[in-house]
């Protein structure tokens, strides 16, 4: 099974010919599916193609739940 290409926000912005800010806004509005790795997002080729084709997206995919800070 081939590995699907994964893009950074900058690479995705270059591919779609928009700004990085636009990509981050699309992720925030759950119009473009992304995975947060550390402090950065990664976007799969299928998420980009789904966005272009107008396929409904499910928003950000969390890699693990965040830990709550003590009060």
Short mmCIF file of C-alpha atoms in Angstrom, two decimals:
data_model
loop_
_atom_site.label_atom_id
_atom_site.label_comp_id
_atom_site.label_asym_id
_atom_site.label_seq_id
_atom_site.Cartn_x
_atom_site.Cartn_y
_atom_site.Cartn_z
CA UNK A 1 0.00 0.00 0.00
CA UNK A 2 1.57 3.32 -1.06
CA UNK A 3 2.08 6.03 1.54
CA UNK A 4 -0.09 9.11 0.98
CA UNK A 5 1.78 12.42 0.60
CA UNK A 6 1.47 14.80 3.55
CA UNK A 7 2.00 18.57 3.28
CA UNK A 8 2.88 21.38 5.66
CA UNK A 9 0.68 24.47 5.81
CA UNK A 10 3.18 26.31 3.58
CA UNK A 11 3.32 23.50 1.02
CA UNK A 12 -0.47 23.27 0.97
CA UNK A 13 -0.76 27.04 0.53
CA UNK A 14 1.70 26.92 -2.38
CA UNK A 15 -0.20 24.03 -3.96
CA UNK A 16 -3.55 25.85 -3.70
CA UNK A 17 -2.01 29.26 -4.52
CA UNK A 18 -3.34 30.90 -1.36
CA UNK A 19 -1.69 32.29 1.76
CA UNK A 20 -0.70 30.23 4.79
CA UNK A 21 -3.18 32.31 6.79
CA UNK A 22 -5.98 31.16 4.45
CA UNK A 23 -5.04 27.50 5.00
CA UNK A 24 -5.02 27.98 8.79
CA UNK A 25 -8.43 29.67 8.58
CA UNK A 26 -9.83 26.78 6.51
CA UNK A 27 -8.54 24.34 9.11
CA UNK A 28 -10.01 26.42 11.96
CA UNK A 29 -13.40 26.56 10.19
CA UNK A 30 -13.17 22.78 9.61
CA UNK A 31 -13.34 23.18 5.84
CA UNK A 32 -9.94 21.52 5.39
CA UNK A 33 -9.04 18.41 7.39
CA UNK A 34 -5.63 18.47 9.09
CA UNK A 35 -3.62 16.66 11.74
CA UNK A 36 -1.80 18.67 14.38
CA UNK A 37 1.71 17.36 15.00
CA UNK A 38 3.25 19.23 17.92
CA UNK A 39 2.60 22.89 17.11
CA UNK A 40 2.20 22.42 13.37
CA UNK A 41 -0.49 21.05 11.07
CA UNK A 42 -0.08 18.41 8.39
CA UNK A 43 -2.55 18.06 5.53
CA UNK A 44 -2.93 14.88 3.50
CA UNK A 45 -3.24 14.74 -0.28
CA UNK A 46 -6.75 13.29 0.08
CA UNK A 47 -7.81 16.18 2.37
CA UNK A 48 -6.60 18.69 -0.24
CA UNK A 49 -8.36 16.82 -3.05
CA UNK A 50 -11.52 16.57 -0.97
CA UNK A 51 -11.44 20.30 -0.34
CA UNK A 52 -10.96 21.03 -4.06
CA UNK A 53 -13.80 18.66 -5.01
CA UNK A 54 -16.06 20.12 -2.33
CA UNK A 55 -16.29 16.91 -0.31
CA UNK A 56 -17.45 17.66 3.25
CA UNK A 57 -14.56 17.64 5.72
CA UNK A 58 -14.62 16.50 9.32
CA UNK A 59 -12.22 19.15 10.61
CA UNK A 60 -9.04 18.68 12.58
CA UNK A 61 -8.01 15.19 13.52
CA UNK A 62 -6.50 15.11 16.98
CA UNK A 63 -3.53 12.84 17.49
CA UNK A 64 -4.19 12.54 21.23
CA UNK A 65 -6.27 14.34 23.85
CA UNK A 66 -4.72 17.37 25.49
CA UNK A 67 -3.77 17.15 29.14
CA UNK A 68 -5.55 19.56 31.46
CA UNK A 69 -3.38 21.96 33.41
CA UNK A 70 -3.72 21.89 37.18
CA UNK A 71 -5.74 24.80 38.59
#
